[in-house]
Amino acid sequence: MPIPPGRILSYSLVAVPDSRPSPQSASDTAPDVIVVGSGAAALAAALAARLGGASVLILEKSEKVGGTSAMSGAGTWIPCNHHARAAGLSDSPEEVLTYLRAASAPGWEKTEEHLWRAFVEQAPKMLEFVETHTPLRFALVQEPDPQAEKPGGKKLGRMLSPRPLSRRLLGPLAPKLRRSTLPHRFTYQEMTGEDPYGHPVRAAFRLWPKLLSRILTDSAAQGNALMIGMIKGVLDAGCRLELESRVTELIVDAAGGRVEGVEVERNGKRERLTARRGVVLATGGFEWDPELYKKNFPGPMDMIGSPPTNTGDGQKMAAKIGAAIERMDQANVYPLLPTTYEGKPHGMPATFQAHPHAIVVDRTGRRFVSEYDYNIGYELDRRDPATGEVLHLPCWVIADARFLKAPRLFGWYARKRKGWVRTAPTLEALAATIGVPADALKATVERFNGFVRAGRDEDFHRGESVWERYKTHTPGAASNPALGTVEQAPFVAVPLNRSTVGTKGGARTNEKGQVLRPDGSIIAGLYCAGNAMANPIGTRAVGSGTTIGPCLTWGYICGTNLLRENR
Ligand SMILES: Cc1cc2nc3c(=O)[nH]c(=O)nc-3n(C[C@H](O)[C@H](O)[C@H](O)COP(=O)(O)OP(=O)(O)OC[C@H]3O[C@@H](n4cnc5c(N)ncnc54)[C@H](O)[C@@H]3O)c2cc1C
């Protein structure tokens, strides 16, 4: 069936170099491939399929392009990458697999190892492919693996992030690029190295020539750069992108065996579109579907940091045609500060709990994790294996007066949610305010203060790991700046429950990105990537960018295999 263009929001660029497949137009009949979504996973799939010779239609339900990926920090975990090699840093697939086995949640190697292998093999190829065919250029970030001490872990070389790009590259589509809650004029490296949240004036002073140049050229870094590059790449390659086009159903052939296309809602009408060679679902997470979210994440939840369009459409459509839906209890759980986005309450990622004069306690008033641990989200979300109920929530950041006095942007964001920060003249009064046993809280604080005075956190070794030393900017120092007493009134409590920037459960796929049924058989013509898939790296992160790197890679895997498998 012919593809009618979306309302006013159908984009394609005309200048296509001779070496590329011939351009598509709105008058094309059924495309070879329909990609659902316009985030990192979707556009990597679209680019790979298009440059493999297929005609590609990208359907995005929002009036904005780029999804969560455009909002992100775009910290990108790609082991064995060519930038690290050029910098003389060694890595090998075997080391990465050793690390994945050691650093992932227990037992995951039993079901995920074949997917890890595919990821490790394809991720470096994807990076070279993306840098060859889009304006995107990545740079190494000076960040270690969060569990660098584990076998196969690395102190440097696996983390990358895009160099800034001008929004002007997108021409008339530029205003449609999804904006972030994060300050995207800064690069990921500048965010982690210069700490503009903690030291805004110092960071602005040091970086002002670069910031000024970026303002003058309307350049952005992080997730906006990632998606400027990917969007420019897919449009230059000749993909068609349609906004405000919500895919509502997968169309299966009469025998019920093969996905042949999609039903899409646009301009107030529903239409059926055929995809000759396959459909890629890359619709992101389901965190904005209250029912699905609550069912899979019981207990208190604080904030969500992704765009409200992530309502689990891909998961629901795949389930409806018999796909195995797995890992629905996994998510990118990260502390968020209150902010507003598109006029509504929202969350912005920030490790605000990692402060010398603050600790995190659970509902019993006890600590259960190092407050500087990258995987604090995994611990906040820890479940009772028998019942699936959360073990620690509700949790609280407990701090002293110095937490509020520090020259940080915390206060600015805290003011956006009335009553979010609670204070009391004593720990007893604070405990009563938040409903935590006062004796236990006092004992926890006393024990922690004792560790601070002795110079060592005997319980959770706060500030000692490679990651935590990097975060306190003291890799070789003898002292431990992560440790400070909690003793000066007024005392402070801030809720620290589960917040998320995206769920990670969905359609179970094989190493080619093909969607599987519960019996392991393949649903022909259907592929899935990114947060819409049963992500082989779950809540327990192995790198600080362990969604964007895999999202791009699984999109690339889908796009390349789709052409091989569906000739
Ligand atoms: C502020 C922030 C910072 C982050 N920083 C990092 C980081 O530094 N490193 C990292 O690895 N991760 C980070 N993340 C997480 C990361 O951004 C996401 O995990 C990742 O972008 C998900 O990519 P995706 O391609 O799967 O989906 P998305 O980028 O969310 O794209 C999905 C798209 O599908 C569209 N869609 C949904 N349903 C339909 C439908 N029915 N029809 C058509 N379109 C549909 C959505 O509108 C959306 O545009 C961050 C997230 C946030 C919010």
PDB file of C-alpha atoms in Angstrom, residues 87-254:
ATOM      1  CA  ALA A  87      44.985   6.017  22.837  1.00  0.00           C
ATOM      2  CA  GLY A  88      47.046   2.876  23.515  1.00  0.00           C
ATOM      3  CA  LEU A  89      44.517   1.346  25.919  1.00  0.00           C
ATOM      4  CA  SER A  90      44.188  -2.402  25.735  1.00  0.00           C
ATOM      5  CA  ASP A  91      40.925  -4.343  25.843  1.00  0.00           C
ATOM      6  CA  SER A  92      39.704  -7.650  24.467  1.00  0.00           C
ATOM      7  CA  PRO A  93      36.354  -9.401  24.002  1.00  0.00           C
ATOM      8  CA  GLU A  94      37.379 -12.030  26.557  1.00  0.00           C
ATOM      9  CA  GLU A  95      38.140  -9.359  29.177  1.00  0.00           C
ATOM     10  CA  VAL A  96      34.780  -7.729  28.510  1.00  0.00           C
ATOM     11  CA  LEU A  97      32.927 -11.025  28.875  1.00  0.00           C
ATOM     12  CA  THR A  98      34.839 -11.794  32.067  1.00  0.00           C
ATOM     13  CA  TYR A  99      33.802  -8.382  33.379  1.00  0.00           C
ATOM     14  CA  LEU A 100      30.173  -8.827  32.334  1.00  0.00           C
ATOM     15  CA  ARG A 101      30.032 -12.182  34.133  1.00  0.00           C
ATOM     16  CA  ALA A 102      31.558 -10.686  37.281  1.00  0.00           C
ATOM     17  CA  ALA A 103      29.721  -7.354  37.316  1.00  0.00           C
ATOM     18  CA  SER A 104      26.189  -8.307  36.255  1.00  0.00           C
ATOM     19  CA  ALA A 105      23.484  -9.423  38.630  1.00  0.00           C
ATOM     20  CA  PRO A 106      24.014 -13.012  39.822  1.00  0.00           C
ATOM     21  CA  GLY A 107      22.819 -15.680  37.418  1.00  0.00           C
ATOM     22  CA  TRP A 108      22.408 -13.430  34.394  1.00  0.00           C
ATOM     23  CA  GLU A 109      25.200 -15.186  32.472  1.00  0.00           C
ATOM     24  CA  LYS A 110      22.965 -18.273  32.238  1.00  0.00           C
ATOM     25  CA  THR A 111      20.425 -16.512  30.029  1.00  0.00           C
ATOM     26  CA  GLU A 112      22.301 -13.509  28.639  1.00  0.00           C
ATOM     27  CA  GLU A 113      25.799 -14.709  27.726  1.00  0.00           C
ATOM     28  CA  HIS A 114      24.989 -15.317  24.029  1.00  0.00           C
ATOM     29  CA  LEU A 115      23.577 -11.762  23.860  1.00  0.00           C
ATOM     30  CA  TRP A 116      26.633 -10.332  25.631  1.00  0.00           C
ATOM     31  CA  ARG A 117      28.827 -12.049  23.028  1.00  0.00           C
ATOM     32  CA  ALA A 118      26.833 -10.497  20.188  1.00  0.00           C
ATOM     33  CA  PHE A 119      27.027  -7.090  21.869  1.00  0.00           C
ATOM     34  CA  VAL A 120      30.777  -7.325  22.483  1.00  0.00           C
ATOM     35  CA  GLU A 121      31.415  -8.389  18.880  1.00  0.00           C
ATOM     36  CA  GLN A 122      29.156  -5.798  17.248  1.00  0.00           C
ATOM     37  CA  ALA A 123      29.545  -2.715  19.493  1.00  0.00           C
ATOM     38  CA  PRO A 124      32.979  -1.653  18.134  1.00  0.00           C
ATOM     39  CA  LYS A 125      31.770  -2.219  14.548  1.00  0.00           C
ATOM     40  CA  MET A 126      28.659  -0.145  15.243  1.00  0.00           C
ATOM     41  CA  LEU A 127      30.787   2.733  16.539  1.00  0.00           C
ATOM     42  CA  GLU A 128      32.980   2.800  13.423  1.00  0.00           C
ATOM     43  CA  PHE A 129      29.879   2.508  11.220  1.00  0.00           C
ATOM     44  CA  VAL A 130      28.145   5.420  12.948  1.00  0.00           C
ATOM     45  CA  GLU A 131      31.233   7.620  12.786  1.00  0.00           C
ATOM     46  CA  THR A 132      31.682   6.792   9.091  1.00  0.00           C
ATOM     47  CA  HIS A 133      28.101   7.512   8.052  1.00  0.00           C
ATOM     48  CA  THR A 134      26.996  10.362  10.310  1.00  0.00           C
ATOM     49  CA  PRO A 135      28.593  13.617  11.511  1.00  0.00           C
ATOM     50  CA  LEU A 136      28.858  12.094  14.994  1.00  0.00           C
ATOM     51  CA  ARG A 137      32.316  11.932  16.502  1.00  0.00           C
ATOM     52  CA  PHE A 138      32.900  10.375  19.889  1.00  0.00           C
ATOM     53  CA  ALA A 139      35.623  11.166  22.403  1.00  0.00           C
ATOM     54  CA  LEU A 140      36.874   9.026  25.268  1.00  0.00           C
ATOM     55  CA  VAL A 141      35.572  10.000  28.692  1.00  0.00           C
ATOM     56  CA  GLN A 142      37.961   9.748  31.652  1.00  0.00           C
ATOM     57  CA  GLU A 143      35.597   7.452  33.527  1.00  0.00           C
ATOM     58  CA  PRO A 144      36.351   3.989  34.891  1.00  0.00           C
ATOM     59  CA  ASP A 145      34.003   1.024  34.779  1.00  0.00           C
ATOM     60  CA  PRO A 146      31.790   1.394  37.873  1.00  0.00           C
ATOM     61  CA  GLN A 147      33.030  -1.999  39.065  1.00  0.00           C
ATOM     62  CA  ALA A 148      36.585  -1.634  37.751  1.00  0.00           C
ATOM     63  CA  GLU A 149      38.013  -3.901  40.478  1.00  0.00           C
ATOM     64  CA  LYS A 150      36.048  -6.869  39.195  1.00  0.00           C
ATOM     65  CA  PRO A 151      37.886  -9.282  36.858  1.00  0.00           C
ATOM     66  CA  GLY A 152      38.064  -7.810  33.360  1.00  0.00           C
ATOM     67  CA  GLY A 153      37.181  -4.305  34.620  1.00  0.00           C
ATOM     68  CA  LYS A 154      38.968  -1.262  33.157  1.00  0.00           C
ATOM     69  CA  LYS A 155      39.949   2.072  34.637  1.00  0.00           C
ATOM     70  CA  LEU A 156      39.711   3.776  31.262  1.00  0.00           C
ATOM     71  CA  GLY A 157      38.763   3.252  27.647  1.00  0.00           C
ATOM     72  CA  ARG A 158      35.206   1.906  27.542  1.00  0.00           C
ATOM     73  CA  MET A 159      33.348   5.154  28.132  1.00  0.00           C
ATOM     74  CA  LEU A 160      32.786   7.604  25.305  1.00  0.00           C
ATOM     75  CA  SER A 161      30.502  10.494  24.570  1.00  0.00           C
ATOM     76  CA  PRO A 162      29.729  12.557  21.458  1.00  0.00           C
ATOM     77  CA  ARG A 163      31.571  15.753  20.642  1.00  0.00           C
ATOM     78  CA  PRO A 164      29.235  18.774  20.327  1.00  0.00           C
ATOM     79  CA  LEU A 165      27.292  19.291  17.093  1.00  0.00           C
ATOM     80  CA  SER A 166      25.262  22.245  15.876  1.00  0.00           C
ATOM     81  CA  ARG A 167      21.488  21.904  15.868  1.00  0.00           C
ATOM     82  CA  ARG A 168      21.610  23.861  12.607  1.00  0.00           C
ATOM     83  CA  LEU A 169      22.667  20.620  10.889  1.00  0.00           C
ATOM     84  CA  LEU A 170      19.036  19.567  11.151  1.00  0.00           C
ATOM     85  CA  GLY A 171      17.688  22.511   9.163  1.00  0.00           C
ATOM     86  CA  PRO A 172      13.896  22.837   9.523  1.00  0.00           C
ATOM     87  CA  LEU A 173      13.793  19.796  11.832  1.00  0.00           C
ATOM     88  CA  ALA A 174      15.985  21.515  14.474  1.00  0.00           C
ATOM     89  CA  PRO A 175      13.080  22.901  16.564  1.00  0.00           C
ATOM     90  CA  LYS A 176      11.637  19.376  16.697  1.00  0.00           C
ATOM     91  CA  LEU A 177      14.707  17.900  18.415  1.00  0.00           C
ATOM     92  CA  ARG A 178      13.743  16.781  21.925  1.00  0.00           C
ATOM     93  CA  ARG A 179      15.381  19.006  24.539  1.00  0.00           C
ATOM     94  CA  SER A 180      16.784  17.790  27.822  1.00  0.00           C
ATOM     95  CA  THR A 181      16.530  18.671  31.470  1.00  0.00           C
ATOM     96  CA  LEU A 182      20.345  18.436  31.506  1.00  0.00           C
ATOM     97  CA  PRO A 183      22.565  21.374  30.500  1.00  0.00           C
ATOM     98  CA  HIS A 184      23.538  20.113  27.054  1.00  0.00           C
ATOM     99  CA  ARG A 185      25.939  22.958  26.304  1.00  0.00           C
ATOM    100  CA  PHE A 186      28.400  21.008  28.461  1.00  0.00           C
ATOM    101  CA  THR A 187      29.954  17.782  27.213  1.00  0.00           C
ATOM    102  CA  TYR A 188      29.620  14.613  29.288  1.00  0.00           C
ATOM    103  CA  GLN A 189      33.325  14.913  30.176  1.00  0.00           C
ATOM    104  CA  GLU A 190      32.830  18.504  31.326  1.00  0.00           C
ATOM    105  CA  MET A 191      29.825  17.454  33.411  1.00  0.00           C
ATOM    106  CA  THR A 192      31.802  14.759  35.202  1.00  0.00           C
ATOM    107  CA  GLY A 193      35.197  16.494  35.254  1.00  0.00           C
ATOM    108  CA  GLU A 194      34.207  20.099  36.006  1.00  0.00           C
ATOM    109  CA  ASP A 195      31.077  19.332  38.048  1.00  0.00           C
ATOM    110  CA  PRO A 196      28.932  22.343  37.026  1.00  0.00           C
ATOM    111  CA  TYR A 197      26.216  21.224  39.485  1.00  0.00           C
ATOM    112  CA  GLY A 198      28.608  21.294  42.423  1.00  0.00           C
ATOM    113  CA  HIS A 199      30.697  24.263  41.277  1.00  0.00           C
ATOM    114  CA  PRO A 200      28.626  26.208  38.723  1.00  0.00           C
ATOM    115  CA  VAL A 201      30.637  29.429  38.873  1.00  0.00           C
ATOM    116  CA  ARG A 202      34.017  27.694  38.652  1.00  0.00           C
ATOM    117  CA  ALA A 203      32.833  25.533  35.733  1.00  0.00           C
ATOM    118  CA  ALA A 204      31.412  28.515  33.854  1.00  0.00           C
ATOM    119  CA  PHE A 205      34.615  30.506  34.444  1.00  0.00           C
ATOM    120  CA  ARG A 206      36.870  27.708  33.183  1.00  0.00           C
ATOM    121  CA  LEU A 207      34.742  26.750  30.199  1.00  0.00           C
ATOM    122  CA  TRP A 208      33.320  30.101  29.081  1.00  0.00           C
ATOM    123  CA  PRO A 209      35.152  30.357  25.695  1.00  0.00           C
ATOM    124  CA  LYS A 210      33.843  26.924  24.691  1.00  0.00           C
ATOM    125  CA  LEU A 211      30.366  27.652  26.031  1.00  0.00           C
ATOM    126  CA  LEU A 212      30.234  30.978  24.207  1.00  0.00           C
ATOM    127  CA  SER A 213      31.271  29.364  20.937  1.00  0.00           C
ATOM    128  CA  ARG A 214      28.591  26.675  21.406  1.00  0.00           C
ATOM    129  CA  ILE A 215      25.934  29.295  22.117  1.00  0.00           C
ATOM    130  CA  LEU A 216      26.926  31.251  18.992  1.00  0.00           C
ATOM    131  CA  THR A 217      26.796  28.129  16.796  1.00  0.00           C
ATOM    132  CA  ASP A 218      23.765  26.633  18.580  1.00  0.00           C
ATOM    133  CA  SER A 219      25.849  23.564  19.356  1.00  0.00           C
ATOM    134  CA  ALA A 220      24.940  20.983  21.935  1.00  0.00           C
ATOM    135  CA  ALA A 221      26.717  17.999  23.429  1.00  0.00           C
ATOM    136  CA  GLN A 222      25.540  14.825  25.220  1.00  0.00           C
ATOM    137  CA  GLY A 223      22.221  13.350  24.031  1.00  0.00           C
ATOM    138  CA  ASN A 224      21.346  16.261  21.772  1.00  0.00           C
ATOM    139  CA  ALA A 225      24.661  15.828  19.905  1.00  0.00           C
ATOM    140  CA  LEU A 226      24.044  12.085  19.699  1.00  0.00           C
ATOM    141  CA  MET A 227      20.664  12.537  18.107  1.00  0.00           C
ATOM    142  CA  ILE A 228      21.637  15.502  15.895  1.00  0.00           C
ATOM    143  CA  GLY A 229      24.278  13.226  14.408  1.00  0.00           C
ATOM    144  CA  MET A 230      21.996  10.194  14.111  1.00  0.00           C
ATOM    145  CA  ILE A 231      19.085  12.167  12.627  1.00  0.00           C
ATOM    146  CA  LYS A 232      21.345  13.907  10.129  1.00  0.00           C
ATOM    147  CA  GLY A 233      22.843  10.504   9.266  1.00  0.00           C
ATOM    148  CA  VAL A 234      19.518   8.759   8.599  1.00  0.00           C
ATOM    149  CA  LEU A 235      18.074  11.681   6.640  1.00  0.00           C
ATOM    150  CA  ASP A 236      21.217  12.080   4.530  1.00  0.00           C
ATOM    151  CA  ALA A 237      21.104   8.353   3.835  1.00  0.00           C
ATOM    152  CA  GLY A 238      17.581   8.759   2.502  1.00  0.00           C
ATOM    153  CA  CYS A 239      15.377   7.367   5.282  1.00  0.00           C
ATOM    154  CA  ARG A 240      11.959   8.945   5.707  1.00  0.00           C
ATOM    155  CA  LEU A 241      11.031  10.149   9.154  1.00  0.00           C
ATOM    156  CA  GLU A 242       7.471  10.925  10.151  1.00  0.00           C
ATOM    157  CA  LEU A 243       6.543  12.565  13.424  1.00  0.00           C
ATOM    158  CA  GLU A 244       3.151  12.441  15.154  1.00  0.00           C
ATOM    159  CA  SER A 245       2.720   8.941  13.744  1.00  0.00           C
ATOM    160  CA  ARG A 246       1.843   6.524  16.531  1.00  0.00           C
ATOM    161  CA  VAL A 247       2.109   2.839  15.717  1.00  0.00           C
ATOM    162  CA  THR A 248      -0.816   1.071  17.354  1.00  0.00           C
ATOM    163  CA  GLU A 249      -0.655  -2.544  16.119  1.00  0.00           C
ATOM    164  CA  LEU A 250       1.623  -5.031  14.454  1.00  0.00           C
ATOM    165  CA  ILE A 251       0.069  -6.630  11.383  1.00  0.00           C
ATOM    166  CA  VAL A 252       0.592 -10.364  11.184  1.00  0.00           C
ATOM    167  CA  ASP A 253       0.013 -12.473   8.046  1.00  0.00           C
ATOM    168  CA  ALA A 254      -3.023 -14.721   7.750  1.00  0.00           C
TER     169      ALA A 254
END
